Amino acid sequence: MDKKKMRYTVEGGGEVSPAVIKRLPRYFRYLRELIRNGKLRISSGELSEMMHVTASQIRQDLNCFGGFGQQGYGYNVNYLYAKICEILGVGEGFRAVMIGAGNLGRALVRSPMFEKRGVDIVAMFDVAPELVGSSVAGVNVLHVDGLERFCEENVVDIAVLTLPKEYATEVAERLVKIGVAGIWNFTSKELVCPEPVVVENVHIGDSLMTLCYELRCRSLQEEEQ
Amino acid sequence: MDKKKMRYTVEGGGEVSPAVIKRLPRYFRYLRELIRNGKLRISSGELSEMMHVTASQIRQDLNCFGGFGQQGYGYNVNYLYAKICEILGVGEGFRAVMIGAGNLGRALVRSPMFEKRGVDIVAMFDVAPELVGSSVAGVNVLHVDGLERFCEENVVDIAVLTLPKEYATEVAERLVKIGVAGIWNFTSKELVCPEPVVVENVHIGDSLMTLCYELRCRSLQEEEQ
């Protein structure tokens, strides 16, 4: 086993599976809602009903990180939320730049998504003369030529790519060279970067296609009946 | 086995697995790129290298739908693309409304995503007086009070939810009642609708959290070294 990847280990020594990690943000969302609703504690049964997964799945997932529950009491919502936040790096104060100040980039910067997850957007970059020099939700739009210099002078952990896909590979190479640790890629170009750079590709359109596939299957079934 | 779900079956009789279906939009994206680059045929080996999956995986995936390749020749790119489009319902002419004409809704409507996938956005709905009556990328923004009437008078297959999450459940219930077949949900509220309504929940922020998790793991490793 690669010791470098062993930060979180299941009791007994195994690595926490990617499937469990993928589920953690869902706990984050549900716990936020519970807190908003003033709920102080919750049993795995209640959480299970709310999240449409089995109580045993929940216990198993959380046991990977040490449990956090108490027999007969359930989970302390605030404590569990704090723990999930810690595991997910919400309190790390990650700083991000957004490359591409077009429609999607501007919509993302204006959404509360980053703030909720403790990520600070420190600058946007673009090439369009009508955008460079402007600001969106208080974030300045700079020319992408100044990317290297900005990243030398400021701590930047993450780059969010919302630029046209033709430029994705070139910009990603520049980001890797500068030493940006994480790339959140919204272009339809799939990026593979050398270790230890972390890349998350988001393909919004794929989910629309899955929906269309299901709709087509349903309509074919109806025709058959 | 549920016969209703058997539209696509693997040779031998099994159902096509959700994992295969989830991978189809990726083929769609890569094939579009090949077509754009004027590539007429491709071997499973070349496709494998491009997509970072094994050639045997590709053959297995495509065999679920009848193969489409020829021994020693590979795949005809245009033919394979047409087949994938057919399977994914790209030529079905699905019609969608968008509920929520805020930043995200407007950014999505302006993107080429829907057109590329053969989905036509026929109207947007909102409640804000400054938005109702306007148009975004040629799509009219109507008041959400008129949703039922619009869907009676027009064919609407899909509703895209980009409204505040507090209203997601209520609007989804209205959509189910009207008979809208598919819901593409961008709110952080997870929706579960009664069969046969198809729901795809998109949680963009979850992917940011996975990225932050990985970044935190890397930085903890570095501290240890």
Coordinates of C-alpha atoms in Angstrom, one line a residue:
Chain A
M1 CA 0.0 0.0 0.0
D2 CA 1.2 3.5 -0.9
K3 CA 1.9 5.1 2.5
K4 CA 1.5 8.5 1.0
K5 CA -2.2 7.8 0.4
M6 CA -2.8 6.5 3.9
R7 CA -3.8 9.6 5.7
Y8 CA -7.3 8.2 6.6
T9 CA -7.4 4.6 7.3
V10 CA -10.2 2.3 8.2
E11 CA -9.9 0.5 11.6
G12 CA -7.8 -2.5 10.8
G13 CA -5.5 -0.7 8.4
G14 CA -7.2 -0.4 5.0
E15 CA -7.4 2.9 3.1
V16 CA -10.7 4.9 3.1
S17 CA -12.3 4.0 -0.2
P18 CA -13.0 6.7 -2.9
A19 CA -16.7 5.7 -2.6
V20 CA -16.8 6.8 1.0
I21 CA -14.9 10.0 0.2
K22 CA -17.4 10.8 -2.6
R23 CA -20.3 10.5 0.0
L24 CA -18.8 12.9 2.5
P25 CA -20.0 16.1 0.8
R26 CA -23.5 14.7 1.0
Y27 CA -23.2 14.4 4.8
F28 CA -21.9 18.0 4.8
R29 CA -25.0 19.2 3.0
Y30 CA -27.5 17.3 5.1
L31 CA -25.7 18.4 8.4
R32 CA -25.8 22.0 7.3
E33 CA -29.6 21.7 6.8
L34 CA -30.0 20.1 10.2
I35 CA -28.1 22.9 11.8
R36 CA -30.2 25.5 9.9
N37 CA -33.3 23.8 11.3
G38 CA -31.9 23.9 14.8
K39 CA -31.5 20.2 15.2
L40 CA -29.0 19.3 17.9
R41 CA -28.8 15.5 17.7
I42 CA -29.8 12.8 15.3
S43 CA -29.9 9.0 15.3
S44 CA -28.4 7.1 12.5
G45 CA -31.9 5.9 11.8
E46 CA -33.3 9.4 11.3
L47 CA -30.2 10.4 9.2
S48 CA -30.7 7.3 7.2
E49 CA -34.4 8.1 6.4
M50 CA -33.5 11.6 5.5
M51 CA -30.6 10.6 3.2
H52 CA -32.2 7.5 1.7
V53 CA -29.3 5.2 2.6
T54 CA -29.2 2.5 5.2
A55 CA -28.3 3.3 8.8
S56 CA -25.6 0.6 8.6
Q57 CA -24.1 2.4 5.6
I58 CA -23.9 5.6 7.6
R59 CA -22.3 3.9 10.6
Q60 CA -19.8 2.2 8.3
D61 CA -19.0 5.5 6.5
L62 CA -18.4 7.5 9.7
N63 CA -16.5 4.7 11.4
C64 CA -13.8 5.1 8.7
F65 CA -13.0 8.4 10.5
G66 CA -13.5 7.3 14.1
G67 CA -17.2 7.0 14.5
F68 CA -18.4 10.2 16.2
G69 CA -21.6 8.6 17.4
Q70 CA -22.7 7.4 20.8
Q71 CA -24.7 4.2 21.5
G72 CA -28.2 5.2 22.4
Y73 CA -27.6 8.9 21.9
G74 CA -26.9 9.1 18.2
Y75 CA -24.9 11.9 16.7
N76 CA -24.3 15.4 18.0
V77 CA -25.1 17.4 14.9
N78 CA -22.7 20.3 15.5
Y79 CA -19.8 18.0 16.5
L80 CA -20.4 15.7 13.5
Y81 CA -20.6 18.7 11.2
A82 CA -17.3 20.1 12.6
K83 CA -15.6 16.7 12.1
I84 CA -16.8 16.4 8.5
C85 CA -15.7 19.9 7.8
E86 CA -12.3 19.1 9.2
I87 CA -12.0 15.9 7.1
L88 CA -13.1 17.8 4.0
G89 CA -10.6 20.6 4.6
V90 CA -13.3 23.3 5.0
G91 CA -11.3 25.1 7.6
E92 CA -8.1 25.1 5.7
G93 CA -8.7 28.5 4.2
F94 CA -7.9 27.3 0.6
R95 CA -7.5 30.2 -1.8
A96 CA -8.6 29.9 -5.4
V97 CA -8.3 31.9 -8.7
M98 CA -10.9 31.6 -11.5
I99 CA -9.6 31.4 -15.0
G100 CA -12.4 32.6 -17.3
A101 CA -14.7 35.4 -16.3
G102 CA -17.5 34.5 -18.8
N103 CA -21.0 33.6 -18.0
L104 CA -20.3 30.4 -16.0
G105 CA -17.3 31.9 -14.2
R106 CA -19.3 35.0 -13.1
A107 CA -22.2 32.8 -12.0
L108 CA -20.0 30.6 -9.9
V109 CA -18.2 33.6 -8.3
R110 CA -21.6 35.1 -7.4
S111 CA -22.9 31.9 -5.8
P112 CA -22.4 31.2 -2.1
M113 CA -20.8 27.9 -3.0
F114 CA -17.2 28.8 -2.3
E115 CA -17.8 30.7 0.9
K116 CA -19.9 27.8 2.3
R117 CA -17.0 25.5 1.7
G118 CA -14.4 27.9 3.2
V119 CA -12.7 28.6 -0.2
D120 CA -11.8 32.2 -1.0
I121 CA -11.7 33.4 -4.6
V122 CA -8.9 35.8 -4.6
A123 CA -8.8 36.8 -8.4
M124 CA -10.4 36.1 -11.7
F125 CA -8.4 36.0 -15.0
D126 CA -9.6 36.6 -18.6
V127 CA -8.3 38.0 -21.9
A128 CA -11.4 40.0 -23.0
P129 CA -10.7 43.8 -22.8
E130 CA -14.2 44.5 -21.7
L131 CA -13.8 42.2 -18.7
V132 CA -10.2 42.8 -17.6
G133 CA -10.2 45.6 -15.1
S134 CA -13.8 45.0 -14.0
S135 CA -14.8 43.2 -10.8
V136 CA -17.4 40.5 -10.1
A137 CA -18.9 40.1 -6.6
G138 CA -15.9 42.1 -5.4
V139 CA -13.3 39.9 -7.1
N140 CA -11.0 41.7 -9.6
V141 CA -10.7 40.4 -13.1
L142 CA -7.0 40.5 -14.2
H143 CA -5.4 39.7 -17.6
V144 CA -4.3 36.1 -17.8
D145 CA -0.8 37.2 -18.9
G146 CA -0.3 38.2 -15.2
L147 CA -1.2 34.7 -13.9
E148 CA 2.3 33.6 -13.1
R149 CA 3.2 36.9 -11.3
F150 CA 0.0 36.9 -9.3
C151 CA 0.6 33.3 -8.1
E152 CA 4.2 34.2 -7.1
E153 CA 3.0 37.1 -5.0
N154 CA -0.1 35.4 -3.5
V155 CA -0.9 32.0 -2.1
V156 CA -3.1 30.2 -4.6
D157 CA -4.1 26.6 -3.9
I158 CA -6.8 26.0 -6.5
A159 CA -7.5 27.2 -10.0
V160 CA -11.1 27.0 -11.3
L161 CA -11.1 26.6 -15.1
T162 CA -14.1 28.2 -16.8
L163 CA -12.3 29.3 -19.9
P164 CA -12.9 27.9 -23.5
K165 CA -11.8 24.3 -23.7
E166 CA -9.2 25.1 -26.5
Y167 CA -7.1 26.9 -23.9
A168 CA -7.6 24.4 -21.0
T169 CA -4.5 22.3 -21.6
E170 CA -2.1 25.2 -22.1
V171 CA -3.4 27.0 -19.0
A172 CA -3.3 23.8 -17.0
E173 CA 0.4 23.3 -17.9
R174 CA 1.1 26.9 -16.8
L175 CA -0.7 26.2 -13.5
V176 CA 1.3 23.0 -12.9
K177 CA 4.5 24.9 -13.6
I178 CA 3.6 27.6 -11.1
G179 CA 2.9 25.0 -8.5
V180 CA -0.9 25.4 -8.1
A181 CA -1.9 22.2 -6.2
G182 CA -5.5 21.7 -7.4
I183 CA -7.4 22.3 -10.6
W184 CA -11.2 22.3 -10.7
N185 CA -11.9 22.0 -14.4
F186 CA -15.3 23.0 -15.9
T187 CA -14.2 22.8 -19.5
S188 CA -15.2 19.8 -21.6
K189 CA -11.5 19.0 -22.1
E190 CA -10.5 16.3 -19.6
L191 CA -7.3 17.2 -17.9
V192 CA -4.7 14.8 -16.6
C193 CA -2.0 16.5 -14.7
P194 CA 1.2 15.0 -13.2
E195 CA 1.3 14.1 -9.6
P196 CA 0.9 15.6 -7.0
V197 CA -1.5 18.0 -8.7
V198 CA -5.1 17.1 -8.0
V199 CA -7.6 17.5 -10.8
E200 CA -11.4 17.4 -10.5
N201 CA -13.1 17.4 -13.9
V202 CA -16.8 18.6 -13.8
H203 CA -18.8 17.6 -16.8
I204 CA -22.2 19.2 -16.2
G205 CA -23.4 18.1 -19.6
D206 CA -22.8 14.4 -18.9
S207 CA -25.6 14.4 -16.3
L208 CA -28.0 16.0 -18.8
M209 CA -27.2 13.1 -21.2
T210 CA -27.9 10.5 -18.5
L211 CA -31.2 12.2 -17.9
C212 CA -32.0 12.1 -21.7
Y213 CA -31.0 8.4 -21.9
E214 CA -33.4 7.5 -19.1
L215 CA -36.2 9.6 -20.7
R216 CA -35.7 7.9 -24.0
C217 CA -35.8 4.4 -22.3
R218 CA -39.0 5.4 -20.6
S219 CA -40.6 6.6 -23.8
L220 CA -39.6 3.4 -25.7
Q221 CA -41.1 1.3 -22.9
E222 CA -44.4 3.3 -23.2
E223 CA -44.5 2.7 -26.9
E224 CA -44.1 -1.0 -26.3
Q225 CA -47.0 -1.2 -23.8
Chain B
M1 CA -35.7 -8.8 -13.7
D2 CA -38.0 -5.8 -14.3
K3 CA -39.0 -6.0 -17.9
K4 CA -39.6 -2.3 -18.0
K5 CA -36.0 -1.6 -17.5
M6 CA -34.8 -4.0 -20.1
R7 CA -34.6 -1.7 -23.1
Y8 CA -30.9 -2.2 -23.6
T9 CA -29.6 -5.6 -22.7
V10 CA -26.2 -7.1 -22.8
E11 CA -25.8 -10.1 -25.1
G12 CA -26.9 -13.0 -23.0
G13 CA -29.8 -11.2 -21.5
G14 CA -28.5 -9.0 -18.6
E15 CA -29.4 -5.3 -18.2
V16 CA -26.9 -2.6 -19.2
S17 CA -25.2 -1.5 -16.0
P18 CA -25.5 2.0 -14.7
A19 CA -21.7 2.3 -14.8
V20 CA -21.7 1.7 -18.5
I21 CA -24.5 4.3 -19.0
K22 CA -22.5 6.8 -16.9
R23 CA -19.6 6.3 -19.3
L24 CA -21.5 6.9 -22.5
P25 CA -21.5 10.7 -22.3
R26 CA -17.7 10.5 -22.2
Y27 CA -17.7 8.6 -25.5
F28 CA -20.0 11.3 -26.9
R29 CA -17.5 14.0 -25.9
Y30 CA -14.4 12.3 -27.3
L31 CA -16.2 11.3 -30.5
R32 CA -17.2 14.9 -31.1
E33 CA -13.6 16.0 -30.7
L34 CA -12.5 13.3 -33.2
I35 CA -15.1 14.5 -35.7
R36 CA -14.0 18.1 -35.2
N37 CA -10.4 17.0 -35.9
G38 CA -11.5 15.3 -39.1
K39 CA -10.7 11.8 -37.9
L40 CA -12.7 9.2 -39.8
R41 CA -11.8 5.9 -38.1
I42 CA -10.1 4.9 -34.9
S43 CA -9.0 1.7 -33.3
S44 CA -10.0 0.7 -29.8
G45 CA -6.3 1.0 -29.0
E46 CA -6.1 4.6 -30.0
L47 CA -9.4 5.5 -28.4
S48 CA -8.2 3.7 -25.2
E49 CA -5.0 5.8 -25.1
M50 CA -7.0 9.0 -25.7
M51 CA -9.6 8.2 -23.0
H52 CA -7.3 6.6 -20.4
V53 CA -9.3 3.4 -20.2
T54 CA -8.3 0.0 -21.4
A55 CA -9.2 -1.1 -25.0
S56 CA -11.0 -4.1 -23.5
Q57 CA -13.2 -1.8 -21.4
I58 CA -14.1 0.1 -24.5
R59 CA -15.0 -3.1 -26.4
Q60 CA -17.0 -4.3 -23.5
D61 CA -18.9 -1.1 -23.1
L62 CA -19.8 -0.8 -26.8
N63 CA -20.7 -4.5 -27.0
C64 CA -23.6 -3.8 -24.7
F65 CA -25.2 -1.9 -27.5
G66 CA -24.2 -4.2 -30.4
G67 CA -20.5 -3.5 -30.9
F68 CA -20.2 -1.1 -33.9
G69 CA -16.5 -2.0 -34.5
Q70 CA -15.0 -4.2 -37.2
Q71 CA -12.1 -6.6 -36.6
G72 CA -8.9 -5.1 -38.1
Y73 CA -10.6 -1.8 -39.1
G74 CA -11.6 -0.3 -35.8
Y75 CA -14.5 2.1 -35.4
N76 CA -16.0 4.3 -38.0
V77 CA -16.1 7.6 -36.0
N78 CA -19.2 9.1 -37.6
Y79 CA -21.2 5.9 -37.4
L80 CA -20.2 5.3 -33.7
Y81 CA -21.0 8.9 -32.9
A82 CA -24.4 8.6 -34.5
K83 CA -25.1 5.4 -32.6
I84 CA -24.0 6.9 -29.2
C85 CA -26.3 9.9 -30.0
E86 CA -29.2 7.6 -30.7
I87 CA -28.6 5.6 -27.5
L88 CA -28.4 8.8 -25.5
G89 CA -31.5 10.3 -27.0
V90 CA -29.7 13.3 -28.6
G91 CA -31.9 13.1 -31.7
E92 CA -35.2 12.9 -29.7
G93 CA -35.7 16.7 -29.7
F94 CA -36.3 16.9 -26.0
R95 CA -37.8 20.3 -24.9
A96 CA -36.9 21.9 -21.6
V97 CA -37.9 24.8 -19.4
M98 CA -35.6 26.4 -16.9
I99 CA -37.0 27.4 -13.5
G100 CA -34.9 30.1 -12.1
A101 CA -33.4 32.9 -14.3
G102 CA -30.7 33.9 -11.9
N103 CA -26.9 33.8 -12.5
L104 CA -26.6 30.1 -12.9
G105 CA -29.8 29.7 -15.0
R106 CA -28.7 32.5 -17.3
A107 CA -25.2 31.1 -17.7
L108 CA -26.5 27.7 -18.6
V109 CA -29.0 29.0 -21.1
R110 CA -26.2 31.0 -22.8
S111 CA -23.9 28.0 -23.0
P112 CA -23.9 25.7 -26.1
M113 CA -24.5 22.7 -23.8
F114 CA -28.1 22.2 -24.5
E115 CA -27.9 22.7 -28.3
K116 CA -25.0 20.2 -28.5
R117 CA -27.1 17.6 -26.8
G118 CA -30.2 18.3 -28.9
V119 CA -32.2 19.8 -26.0
D120 CA -34.2 22.9 -26.8
I121 CA -34.8 25.4 -24.0
V122 CA -38.3 26.7 -24.7
A123 CA -38.9 29.0 -21.8
M124 CA -37.4 30.3 -18.5
F125 CA -39.5 31.0 -15.4
D126 CA -38.8 33.3 -12.4
V127 CA -40.6 35.5 -9.9
A128 CA -38.3 38.6 -9.9
P129 CA -40.1 41.5 -11.5
E130 CA -36.9 42.7 -13.1
L131 CA -36.4 39.3 -14.9
V132 CA -40.0 38.4 -15.8
G133 CA -40.7 39.7 -19.3
S134 CA -37.0 39.9 -20.3
S135 CA -35.3 37.3 -22.5
V136 CA -31.9 35.5 -22.2
A137 CA -30.2 34.2 -25.3
G138 CA -33.5 34.5 -27.1
V139 CA -35.5 32.6 -24.4
N140 CA -38.4 34.4 -22.8
V141 CA -38.5 34.7 -19.0
L142 CA -42.1 34.1 -17.8
H143 CA -43.6 34.3 -14.3
V144 CA -43.6 31.0 -12.5
D145 CA -47.3 31.3 -11.8
G146 CA -47.9 30.5 -15.5
L147 CA -45.9 27.3 -15.4
E148 CA -48.9 24.9 -15.4
R149 CA -50.6 26.7 -18.3
F150 CA -47.4 26.8 -20.3
C151 CA -46.8 23.1 -19.9
E152 CA -50.4 22.4 -20.9
E153 CA -50.0 24.4 -24.1
N154 CA -46.5 23.2 -25.0
V155 CA -44.6 20.0 -25.0
V156 CA -42.1 20.1 -22.1
D157 CA -40.0 17.0 -21.3
I158 CA -37.5 18.4 -18.9
A159 CA -37.4 21.0 -16.2
V160 CA -34.0 22.4 -15.2
L161 CA -34.1 23.7 -11.6
T162 CA -31.8 26.6 -10.9
L163 CA -34.1 28.3 -8.4
P164 CA -33.3 28.8 -4.6
K165 CA -33.4 25.5 -2.8
E166 CA -36.2 26.5 -0.5
Y167 CA -38.6 26.3 -3.4
A168 CA -37.2 23.2 -5.0
T169 CA -39.6 20.6 -3.4
E170 CA -42.7 22.7 -4.1
V171 CA -41.8 23.3 -7.7
A172 CA -40.9 19.7 -8.2
E173 CA -44.3 18.6 -6.9
R174 CA -46.0 20.9 -9.3
L175 CA -43.9 19.6 -12.2
V176 CA -44.7 16.0 -11.3
K177 CA -48.4 16.9 -11.2
I178 CA -48.2 18.5 -14.7
G179 CA -46.5 15.4 -16.0
V180 CA -43.0 16.7 -16.8
A181 CA -41.0 13.5 -17.3
G182 CA -37.5 14.6 -16.3
I183 CA -36.0 17.0 -13.7
W184 CA -32.5 18.2 -13.9
N185 CA -31.9 19.6 -10.4
F186 CA -29.1 22.1 -9.7
T187 CA -30.3 23.1 -6.2
S188 CA -28.6 21.7 -3.2
K189 CA -31.9 20.1 -2.2
E190 CA -31.8 16.5 -3.2
L191 CA -35.1 15.6 -4.9
V192 CA -36.7 12.2 -4.9
C193 CA -39.8 12.1 -7.2
P194 CA -42.3 9.3 -7.7
E195 CA -41.8 6.9 -10.7
P196 CA -41.7 7.3 -13.6
V197 CA -40.3 10.8 -13.2
V198 CA -36.5 10.8 -13.8
V199 CA -34.4 13.1 -11.6
E200 CA -30.8 13.9 -12.0
N201 CA -29.4 15.9 -9.1
V202 CA -26.2 17.9 -9.9
H203 CA -24.2 18.9 -6.8
I204 CA -21.4 21.0 -8.3
G205 CA -20.1 21.9 -4.8
D206 CA -19.5 18.2 -3.9
S207 CA -16.8 18.0 -6.5
L208 CA -15.1 21.1 -4.9
M209 CA -15.2 19.3 -1.6
T210 CA -13.6 16.2 -3.0
L211 CA -10.8 18.4 -4.4
C212 CA -10.3 20.1 -1.0
Y213 CA -10.2 16.7 0.7
E214 CA -7.5 15.6 -1.6
L215 CA -5.5 18.8 -1.2
R216 CA -5.7 18.5 2.6
C217 CA -4.5 14.9 2.4
R218 CA -1.5 16.0 0.3
S219 CA -0.6 18.8 2.6
L220 CA -0.8 16.5 5.6
Q221 CA 1.5 14.1 3.9
E222 CA 4.0 16.8 3.1
E223 CA 4.1 17.9 6.7
E224 CA 4.9 14.3 7.7
Q225 CA 7.8 14.0 5.4

